Structure formats: structure tokens, C-alpha cells
Amino acid sequence: MRENIQERKKLLRAKRKLRTRGKVYGSRIYGSAEIPRVSVFRSNRYFYAQAINDTESKTLAASDGKQLGVGNNKEDVKKIAKDFALKLQKLGISKAVFDRNGYLYHGVVATFAETLRENGIVL
């Protein structure tokens, strides 16, 4: 029974991920050097974010809770977002496309995006 629930969760996340990627790539605004794609990943312990230039397949900036020594809750994600926004601003990036990577837009994912917006990054 439990295995079916886990498989269903994985399947639903994969569907959401494809749907989100289709919108990002379908709009032709996908990650470039001027407007990178901000992709997030969350594990049970940590939260990770990276800005990706899809035309060259390069990571421009990255920030993660493991290096900052913080966990995966709303308060800690605000610290990660502030650090990430500073790194983007040093690169001269003020606009990005948000890729939530199949996660629902609530909780830590929503807090991350809102904190980025508060720190001057247009998503």
C-alpha cells in the first residue's frame, strides 16, 4: 500500500515538472544569460537553488542550505533566497524565469520566490 502512494507522488511530481517545463520552454523565454531559469530542489533536509543559462547549459549562480548551514523550512529558505539574490545581483541579473521543478507552489517554494522578489529579482 505504501509503495503505491510513493509511486503516485513521484508520478504526479513528474507530470507537474513536464507541465512547468513546457510552459517555460514553450514561451521562448527560457534561460539565457540575461534572463536565466531559476530552478529549485528540495530534499528532506536542505533546499537548493540555481540560475541556469539553457542556451549554453551552464549554471550561472547557485545557493544551497547545506553550505549555508541552514535547513529546509520557511525561515531558513528566506536566508537562502537573500544569499541567492545577492549572487544574481553581482552578476547583473535582475530578471529570471522561475522553474519550481514540479513542486507545488506553497510553503518553502512560495516563500523562496516571494523573498527573491522582495530582494529585487523579477520572476
PDB file of C-alpha atoms in Angstrom, residues 56-111:
ATOM      1  CA  GLU A  56      24.971  27.276 -23.088  1.00  0.00           C
ATOM      2  CA  SER A  57      23.925  24.645 -20.498  1.00  0.00           C
ATOM      3  CA  LYS A  58      25.802  26.426 -17.715  1.00  0.00           C
ATOM      4  CA  THR A  59      24.989  27.190 -14.110  1.00  0.00           C
ATOM      5  CA  LEU A  60      25.466  30.910 -13.513  1.00  0.00           C
ATOM      6  CA  ALA A  61      24.883  31.017  -9.756  1.00  0.00           C
ATOM      7  CA  ALA A  62      23.878  28.573  -7.065  1.00  0.00           C
ATOM      8  CA  SER A  63      22.984  28.662  -3.406  1.00  0.00           C
ATOM      9  CA  ASP A  64      22.148  25.848  -1.045  1.00  0.00           C
ATOM     10  CA  GLY A  65      21.249  25.317   2.559  1.00  0.00           C
ATOM     11  CA  LYS A  66      23.939  22.728   3.106  1.00  0.00           C
ATOM     12  CA  GLN A  67      26.752  25.234   2.518  1.00  0.00           C
ATOM     13  CA  LEU A  68      24.963  27.968   4.466  1.00  0.00           C
ATOM     14  CA  GLY A  69      24.302  25.596   7.341  1.00  0.00           C
ATOM     15  CA  VAL A  70      20.537  26.036   7.321  1.00  0.00           C
ATOM     16  CA  GLY A  71      17.702  23.573   6.876  1.00  0.00           C
ATOM     17  CA  ASN A  72      14.539  23.316   4.824  1.00  0.00           C
ATOM     18  CA  ASN A  73      11.917  25.491   6.483  1.00  0.00           C
ATOM     19  CA  LYS A  74      10.419  28.883   5.665  1.00  0.00           C
ATOM     20  CA  GLU A  75      12.801  30.928   7.826  1.00  0.00           C
ATOM     21  CA  ASP A  76      15.885  29.159   6.503  1.00  0.00           C
ATOM     22  CA  VAL A  77      14.703  29.415   2.900  1.00  0.00           C
ATOM     23  CA  LYS A  78      14.472  33.199   3.315  1.00  0.00           C
ATOM     24  CA  LYS A  79      18.205  33.243   4.145  1.00  0.00           C
ATOM     25  CA  ILE A  80      18.977  31.100   1.096  1.00  0.00           C
ATOM     26  CA  ALA A  81      16.898  33.400  -1.140  1.00  0.00           C
ATOM     27  CA  LYS A  82      18.671  36.517   0.151  1.00  0.00           C
ATOM     28  CA  ASP A  83      22.067  34.919  -0.499  1.00  0.00           C
ATOM     29  CA  PHE A  84      20.942  33.803  -3.961  1.00  0.00           C
ATOM     30  CA  ALA A  85      19.577  37.266  -4.803  1.00  0.00           C
ATOM     31  CA  LEU A  86      22.914  38.847  -3.849  1.00  0.00           C
ATOM     32  CA  LYS A  87      24.768  36.419  -6.125  1.00  0.00           C
ATOM     33  CA  LEU A  88      22.412  37.212  -9.018  1.00  0.00           C
ATOM     34  CA  GLN A  89      22.756  40.950  -8.491  1.00  0.00           C
ATOM     35  CA  LYS A  90      26.562  40.668  -8.514  1.00  0.00           C
ATOM     36  CA  LEU A  91      26.223  39.071 -11.956  1.00  0.00           C
ATOM     37  CA  GLY A  92      23.976  41.930 -13.073  1.00  0.00           C
ATOM     38  CA  ILE A  93      20.853  39.763 -13.286  1.00  0.00           C
ATOM     39  CA  SER A  94      17.590  41.338 -12.166  1.00  0.00           C
ATOM     40  CA  LYS A  95      15.091  39.232 -14.115  1.00  0.00           C
ATOM     41  CA  ALA A  96      14.628  35.442 -14.180  1.00  0.00           C
ATOM     42  CA  VAL A  97      12.177  32.688 -15.092  1.00  0.00           C
ATOM     43  CA  PHE A  98      11.075  30.605 -12.094  1.00  0.00           C
ATOM     44  CA  ASP A  99      11.102  26.832 -12.523  1.00  0.00           C
ATOM     45  CA  ARG A 100       9.542  25.214  -9.461  1.00  0.00           C
ATOM     46  CA  ASN A 101      10.704  21.800 -10.696  1.00  0.00           C
ATOM     47  CA  GLY A 102       7.395  20.023 -10.170  1.00  0.00           C
ATOM     48  CA  TYR A 103       6.904  21.151  -6.579  1.00  0.00           C
ATOM     49  CA  LEU A 104       3.618  22.727  -5.590  1.00  0.00           C
ATOM     50  CA  TYR A 105       3.788  26.496  -5.232  1.00  0.00           C
ATOM     51  CA  HIS A 106       3.238  26.714  -1.499  1.00  0.00           C
ATOM     52  CA  GLY A 107       5.291  26.507   1.664  1.00  0.00           C
ATOM     53  CA  VAL A 108       9.035  26.807   1.201  1.00  0.00           C
ATOM     54  CA  VAL A 109       8.870  27.097  -2.609  1.00  0.00           C
ATOM     55  CA  ALA A 110       6.470  30.052  -2.421  1.00  0.00           C
ATOM     56  CA  THR A 111       8.493  31.650   0.383  1.00  0.00           C
TER      57      THR A 111
END
